[in-house]
PDB file of N, CA and C in Angstrom:
ATOM      1  N   ASN A   1      90.716 142.943  46.128  1.00 94.00           N
ATOM      2  CA  ASN A   1      89.671 141.950  46.167  1.00 94.00           C
ATOM      3  C   ASN A   1      89.934 140.939  45.066  1.00 94.00           C
ATOM      4  N   LEU A   2      90.296 139.743  45.451  1.00 96.00           N
ATOM      5  CA  LEU A   2      90.595 138.690  44.487  1.00 96.00           C
ATOM      6  C   LEU A   2      89.365 137.890  44.083  1.00 96.00           C
ATOM      7  N   LEU A   3      88.221 138.222  44.666  1.00 95.00           N
ATOM      8  CA  LEU A   3      86.989 137.504  44.352  1.00 95.00           C
ATOM      9  C   LEU A   3      86.321 138.102  43.119  1.00 95.00           C
ATOM     10  N   THR A   4      85.281 137.427  42.633  1.00 97.00           N
ATOM     11  CA  THR A   4      84.581 137.896  41.434  1.00 97.00           C
ATOM     12  C   THR A   4      83.360 138.739  41.763  1.00 97.00           C
ATOM     13  N   THR A   5      83.135 139.008  43.039  1.00 97.00           N
ATOM     14  CA  THR A   5      82.005 139.830  43.464  1.00 97.00           C
ATOM     15  C   THR A   5      82.504 140.988  44.325  1.00 97.00           C
ATOM     16  N   THR A   6      81.722 142.058  44.365  1.00 98.00           N
ATOM     17  CA  THR A   6      82.052 143.188  45.223  1.00 98.00           C
ATOM     18  C   THR A   6      81.927 142.767  46.677  1.00 98.00           C
ATOM     19  N   GLN A   7      82.903 143.130  47.481  1.00 97.00           N
ATOM     20  CA  GLN A   7      82.885 142.846  48.911  1.00 97.00           C
ATOM     21  C   GLN A   7      82.497 144.125  49.649  1.00 97.00           C
ATOM     22  N   THR A   8      81.617 144.013  50.631  1.00 97.00           N
ATOM     23  CA  THR A   8      81.122 145.191  51.344  1.00 97.00           C
ATOM     24  C   THR A   8      81.434 145.099  52.831  1.00 97.00           C
ATOM     25  N   GLY A   9      81.343 146.231  53.511  1.00 97.00           N
ATOM     26  CA  GLY A   9      81.558 146.265  54.959  1.00 97.00           C
ATOM     27  C   GLY A   9      82.987 145.994  55.372  1.00 97.00           C
ATOM     28  N   ILE A  10      83.945 146.337  54.539  1.00 97.00           N
ATOM     29  CA  ILE A  10      85.347 146.033  54.814  1.00 97.00           C
ATOM     30  C   ILE A  10      85.919 147.041  55.817  1.00 97.00           C
ATOM     31  N   VAL A  11      86.513 146.506  56.876  1.00 97.00           N
ATOM     32  CA  VAL A  11      87.180 147.319  57.890  1.00 97.00           C
ATOM     33  C   VAL A  11      88.554 146.713  58.149  1.00 97.00           C
ATOM     34  N   ILE A  12      89.583 147.545  58.122  1.00 95.00           N
ATOM     35  CA  ILE A  12      90.945 147.117  58.452  1.00 95.00           C
ATOM     36  C   ILE A  12      91.232 147.582  59.869  1.00 95.00           C
ATOM     37  N   ARG A  13      91.769 146.678  60.693  1.00 96.00           N
ATOM     38  CA  ARG A  13      92.129 147.025  62.071  1.00 96.00           C
ATOM     39  C   ARG A  13      93.606 146.714  62.255  1.00 96.00           C
ATOM     40  N   ASP A  14      94.348 147.654  62.807  1.00 96.00           N
ATOM     41  CA  ASP A  14      95.774 147.440  63.048  1.00 96.00           C
ATOM     42  C   ASP A  14      96.175 148.239  64.276  1.00 96.00           C
ATOM     43  N   GLU A  15      97.194 147.756  64.967  1.00 95.00           N
ATOM     44  CA  GLU A  15      97.668 148.419  66.176  1.00 95.00           C
ATOM     45  C   GLU A  15      99.136 148.772  66.052  1.00 95.00           C
ATOM     46  N   VAL A  16      99.527 149.814  66.762  1.00 94.00           N
ATOM     47  CA  VAL A  16     100.934 150.173  66.849  1.00 94.00           C
ATOM     48  C   VAL A  16     101.632 149.044  67.616  1.00 94.00           C
ATOM     49  N   PRO A  17     102.732 148.522  67.097  1.00 90.00           N
ATOM     50  CA  PRO A  17     103.420 147.410  67.769  1.00 90.00           C
ATOM     51  C   PRO A  17     103.903 147.791  69.175  1.00 90.00           C
ATOM     52  N   ILE A  18     103.978 146.800  70.042  1.00 89.00           N
ATOM     53  CA  ILE A  18     104.543 146.999  71.379  1.00 89.00           C
ATOM     54  C   ILE A  18     105.983 147.469  71.216  1.00 89.00           C
ATOM     55  N   GLY A  19     106.357 148.441  72.013  1.00 90.00           N
ATOM     56  CA  GLY A  19     107.717 148.957  71.959  1.00 90.00           C
ATOM     57  C   GLY A  19     107.919 150.028  70.906  1.00 90.00           C
ATOM     58  N   ALA A  20     106.819 150.508  70.323  1.00 92.00           N
ATOM     59  CA  ALA A  20     106.924 151.555  69.302  1.00 92.00           C
ATOM     60  C   ALA A  20     105.873 152.616  69.574  1.00 92.00           C
ATOM     61  N   ARG A  21     106.050 153.767  68.951  1.00 93.00           N
ATOM     62  CA  ARG A  21     105.035 154.808  69.060  1.00 93.00           C
ATOM     63  C   ARG A  21     104.731 155.343  67.665  1.00 93.00           C
ATOM     64  N   TYR A  22     103.480 155.648  67.454  1.00 96.00           N
ATOM     65  CA  TYR A  22     102.995 156.167  66.178  1.00 96.00           C
ATOM     66  C   TYR A  22     103.568 157.560  65.926  1.00 96.00           C
ATOM     67  N   ILE A  23     104.014 157.804  64.707  1.00 97.00           N
ATOM     68  CA  ILE A  23     104.488 159.121  64.306  1.00 97.00           C
ATOM     69  C   ILE A  23     103.268 159.875  63.771  1.00 97.00           C
ATOM     70  N   THR A  24     102.828 160.861  64.533  1.00 96.00           N
ATOM     71  CA  THR A  24     101.622 161.613  64.214  1.00 96.00           C
ATOM     72  C   THR A  24     101.629 162.127  62.781  1.00 96.00           C
ATOM     73  N   GLY A  25     100.502 161.954  62.119  1.00 96.00           N
ATOM     74  CA  GLY A  25     100.330 162.467  60.764  1.00 96.00           C
ATOM     75  C   GLY A  25     100.795 161.549  59.658  1.00 96.00           C
ATOM     76  N   THR A  26     101.255 160.338  59.981  1.00 97.00           N
ATOM     77  CA  THR A  26     101.789 159.453  58.942  1.00 97.00           C
ATOM     78  C   THR A  26     100.804 158.391  58.467  1.00 97.00           C
ATOM     79  N   ALA A  27      99.626 158.305  59.071  1.00 97.00           N
ATOM     80  CA  ALA A  27      98.650 157.300  58.630  1.00 97.00           C
ATOM     81  C   ALA A  27      98.076 157.701  57.275  1.00 97.00           C
ATOM     82  N   PHE A  28      97.944 156.720  56.388  1.00 97.00           N
ATOM     83  CA  PHE A  28      97.447 156.959  55.036  1.00 97.00           C
ATOM     84  C   PHE A  28      96.560 155.799  54.612  1.00 97.00           C
ATOM     85  N   THR A  29      95.481 156.105  53.942  1.00 97.00           N
ATOM     86  CA  THR A  29      94.688 155.074  53.284  1.00 97.00           C
ATOM     87  C   THR A  29      94.333 155.556  51.888  1.00 97.00           C
ATOM     88  N   SER A  30      94.347 154.632  50.949  1.00 97.00           N
ATOM     89  CA  SER A  30      93.990 154.968  49.575  1.00 97.00           C
ATOM     90  C   SER A  30      92.482 154.948  49.368  1.00 97.00           C
ATOM     91  N   ARG A  31      91.764 154.436  50.385  1.00 96.00           N
ATOM     92  CA  ARG A  31      90.313 154.283  50.238  1.00 96.00           C
ATOM     93  C   ARG A  31      89.689 154.284  51.621  1.00 96.00           C
ATOM     94  N   GLY A  32      88.655 155.058  51.819  1.00 96.00           N
ATOM     95  CA  GLY A  32      87.941 155.041  53.084  1.00 96.00           C
ATOM     96  C   GLY A  32      88.448 156.086  54.056  1.00 96.00           C
ATOM     97  N   SER A  33      88.125 155.886  55.328  1.00 97.00           N
ATOM     98  CA  SER A  33      88.489 156.849  56.369  1.00 97.00           C
ATOM     99  C   SER A  33      89.191 156.138  57.517  1.00 97.00           C
ATOM    100  N   ILE A  34      90.058 156.880  58.208  1.00 97.00           N
ATOM    101  CA  ILE A  34      90.870 156.326  59.287  1.00 97.00           C
ATOM    102  C   ILE A  34      90.445 156.928  60.616  1.00 97.00           C
ATOM    103  N   SER A  35      90.350 156.077  61.640  1.00 96.00           N
ATOM    104  CA  SER A  35      90.246 156.547  63.022  1.00 96.00           C
ATOM    105  C   SER A  35      91.321 155.818  63.809  1.00 96.00           C
ATOM    106  N   GLY A  36      91.679 156.364  64.950  1.00 91.00           N
ATOM    107  CA  GLY A  36      92.711 155.708  65.746  1.00 91.00           C
ATOM    108  C   GLY A  36      93.665 156.721  66.323  1.00 91.00           C
ATOM    109  N   PRO A  37      94.796 156.331  66.813  1.00 90.00           N
ATOM    110  CA  PRO A  37      95.594 155.175  66.449  1.00 90.00           C
ATOM    111  C   PRO A  37      95.584 154.013  67.428  1.00 90.00           C
ATOM    112  N   SER A  38      94.684 153.936  68.349  1.00 86.00           N
ATOM    113  CA  SER A  38      94.817 152.879  69.348  1.00 86.00           C
ATOM    114  C   SER A  38      93.524 152.094  69.530  1.00 86.00           C
ATOM    115  N   PRO A  39      93.157 151.213  68.647  1.00 95.00           N
ATOM    116  CA  PRO A  39      93.831 150.800  67.412  1.00 95.00           C
ATOM    117  C   PRO A  39      93.419 151.685  66.244  1.00 95.00           C
ATOM    118  N   PHE A  40      94.114 151.513  65.121  1.00 97.00           N
ATOM    119  CA  PHE A  40      93.670 152.130  63.882  1.00 97.00           C
ATOM    120  C   PHE A  40      92.494 151.329  63.353  1.00 97.00           C
ATOM    121  N   MET A  41      91.485 152.030  62.866  1.00 97.00           N
ATOM    122  CA  MET A  41      90.358 151.397  62.188  1.00 97.00           C
ATOM    123  C   MET A  41      90.201 152.131  60.860  1.00 97.00           C
ATOM    124  N   VAL A  42      90.222 151.386  59.775  1.00 97.00           N
ATOM    125  CA  VAL A  42      90.039 151.968  58.450  1.00 97.00           C
ATOM    126  C   VAL A  42      88.742 151.412  57.887  1.00 97.00           C
ATOM    127  N   ASN A  43      87.769 152.282  57.719  1.00 98.00           N
ATOM    128  CA  ASN A  43      86.495 151.890  57.140  1.00 98.00           C
ATOM    129  C   ASN A  43      86.614 152.014  55.626  1.00 98.00           C
ATOM    130  N   VAL A  44      86.924 150.898  54.985  1.00 97.00           N
ATOM    131  CA  VAL A  44      87.122 150.880  53.536  1.00 97.00           C
ATOM    132  C   VAL A  44      85.780 150.935  52.822  1.00 97.00           C
ATOM    133  N   GLY A  45      84.775 150.282  53.393  1.00 96.00           N
ATOM    134  CA  GLY A  45      83.470 150.223  52.731  1.00 96.00           C
ATOM    135  C   GLY A  45      83.408 149.023  51.816  1.00 96.00           C
ATOM    136  N   SER A  46      83.373 149.258  50.506  1.00 97.00           N
ATOM    137  CA  SER A  46      83.279 148.137  49.572  1.00 97.00           C
ATOM    138  C   SER A  46      84.409 148.189  48.558  1.00 97.00           C
ATOM    139  N   LEU A  47      84.726 147.000  48.035  1.00 96.00           N
ATOM    140  CA  LEU A  47      85.749 146.873  46.994  1.00 96.00           C
ATOM    141  C   LEU A  47      85.187 146.041  45.853  1.00 96.00           C
ATOM    142  N   PRO A  48      85.259 146.554  44.645  1.00 97.00           N
ATOM    143  CA  PRO A  48      84.814 145.775  43.502  1.00 97.00           C
ATOM    144  C   PRO A  48      85.837 144.681  43.180  1.00 97.00           C
ATOM    145  N   PRO A  49      85.472 143.720  42.343  1.00 97.00           N
ATOM    146  CA  PRO A  49      86.450 142.718  41.927  1.00 97.00           C
ATOM    147  C   PRO A  49      87.710 143.397  41.370  1.00 97.00           C
ATOM    148  N   GLY A  50      88.860 142.965  41.834  1.00 96.00           N
ATOM    149  CA  GLY A  50      90.119 143.552  41.398  1.00 96.00           C
ATOM    150  C   GLY A  50      90.494 144.828  42.131  1.00 96.00           C
ATOM    151  N   GLY A  51      89.591 145.344  42.982  1.00 96.00           N
ATOM    152  CA  GLY A  51      89.862 146.565  43.720  1.00 96.00           C
ATOM    153  C   GLY A  51      90.837 146.319  44.860  1.00 96.00           C
ATOM    154  N   LYS A  52      91.472 147.397  45.318  1.00 96.00           N
ATOM    155  CA  LYS A  52      92.384 147.255  46.450  1.00 96.00           C
ATOM    156  C   LYS A  52      92.329 148.497  47.315  1.00 96.00           C
ATOM    157  N   ALA A  53      92.739 148.319  48.552  1.00 96.00           N
ATOM    158  CA  ALA A  53      92.881 149.420  49.491  1.00 96.00           C
ATOM    159  C   ALA A  53      94.255 149.289  50.126  1.00 96.00           C
ATOM    160  N   VAL A  54      94.942 150.411  50.281  1.00 96.00           N
ATOM    161  CA  VAL A  54      96.258 150.434  50.891  1.00 96.00           C
ATOM    162  C   VAL A  54      96.169 151.265  52.160  1.00 96.00           C
ATOM    163  N   PHE A  55      96.749 150.750  53.249  1.00 97.00           N
ATOM    164  CA  PHE A  55      96.803 151.477  54.510  1.00 97.00           C
ATOM    165  C   PHE A  55      98.199 151.308  55.084  1.00 97.00           C
ATOM    166  N   HIS A  56      98.777 152.409  55.532  1.00 96.00           N
ATOM    167  CA  HIS A  56     100.073 152.308  56.204  1.00 96.00           C
ATOM    168  C   HIS A  56     100.231 153.459  57.183  1.00 96.00           C
ATOM    169  N   PHE A  57     101.155 153.265  58.108  1.00 97.00           N
ATOM    170  CA  PHE A  57     101.529 154.304  59.063  1.00 97.00           C
ATOM    171  C   PHE A  57     102.963 154.057  59.487  1.00 97.00           C
ATOM    172  N   ARG A  58     103.605 155.095  60.020  1.00 97.00           N
ATOM    173  CA  ARG A  58     104.993 154.973  60.461  1.00 97.00           C
ATOM    174  C   ARG A  58     105.050 154.982  61.978  1.00 97.00           C
ATOM    175  N   VAL A  59     106.040 154.262  62.494  1.00 95.00           N
ATOM    176  CA  VAL A  59     106.277 154.232  63.931  1.00 95.00           C
ATOM    177  C   VAL A  59     107.752 154.483  64.202  1.00 95.00           C
ATOM    178  N   ARG A  60     108.034 154.843  65.422  1.00 93.00           N
ATOM    179  CA  ARG A  60     109.416 154.971  65.892  1.00 93.00           C
ATOM    180  C   ARG A  60     109.593 153.935  67.001  1.00 93.00           C
ATOM    181  N   VAL A  61     110.655 153.144  66.912  1.00 89.00           N
ATOM    182  CA  VAL A  61     110.935 152.141  67.941  1.00 89.00           C
ATOM    183  C   VAL A  61     111.456 152.847  69.176  1.00 89.00           C
ATOM    184  N   ASN A  62     110.862 152.546  70.322  1.00 89.00           N
ATOM    185  CA  ASN A  62     111.280 153.144  71.588  1.00 89.00           C
ATOM    186  C   ASN A  62     112.657 152.637  71.984  1.00 89.00           C
ATOM    187  N   SER A  63     113.422 153.482  72.650  1.00 85.00           N
ATOM    188  CA  SER A  63     114.722 153.095  73.139  1.00 85.00           C
ATOM    189  C   SER A  63     114.591 151.884  74.059  1.00 85.00           C
ATOM    190  N   GLY A  64     115.428 150.880  73.859  1.00 78.00           N
ATOM    191  CA  GLY A  64     115.396 149.674  74.681  1.00 78.00           C
ATOM    192  C   GLY A  64     114.391 148.633  74.217  1.00 78.00           C
ATOM    193  N   ALA A  65     113.649 148.919  73.173  1.00 75.00           N
ATOM    194  CA  ALA A  65     112.606 147.992  72.705  1.00 75.00           C
ATOM    195  C   ALA A  65     113.057 147.135  71.536  1.00 75.00           C
ATOM    196  N   GLU A  66     114.286 147.220  71.154  1.00 70.00           N
ATOM    197  CA  GLU A  66     114.761 146.513  69.970  1.00 70.00           C
ATOM    198  C   GLU A  66     114.547 145.007  70.029  1.00 70.00           C
ATOM    199  N   ASN A  67     114.556 144.426  71.218  1.00 71.00           N
ATOM    200  CA  ASN A  67     114.435 142.975  71.356  1.00 71.00           C
ATOM    201  C   ASN A  67     113.010 142.506  71.596  1.00 71.00           C
ATOM    202  N   LEU A  68     112.019 143.380  71.484  1.00 67.00           N
ATOM    203  CA  LEU A  68     110.629 142.997  71.728  1.00 67.00           C
ATOM    204  C   LEU A  68     109.947 142.386  70.514  1.00 67.00           C
ATOM    205  N   THR A  69     110.540 142.495  69.339  1.00 57.00           N
ATOM    206  CA  THR A  69     109.883 141.977  68.145  1.00 57.00           C
ATOM    207  C   THR A  69     110.291 140.565  67.847  1.00 57.00           C
TER     208      THR A  69
END
């Protein structure tokens, strides 16, 4: 949060890219809770000034999908 006030109601939404599949068990968030994976929704909640939330997951590119990105 680069602002000077606490931000509330923060939700991160992300989808597995076309031509890839989610590797089960690899989703991680440093703050909040994760649902998904289609799409992933991370309910971060609130972040104080200077606060941050990290979310990531791993995918495997499907055979033949190399040219879809």
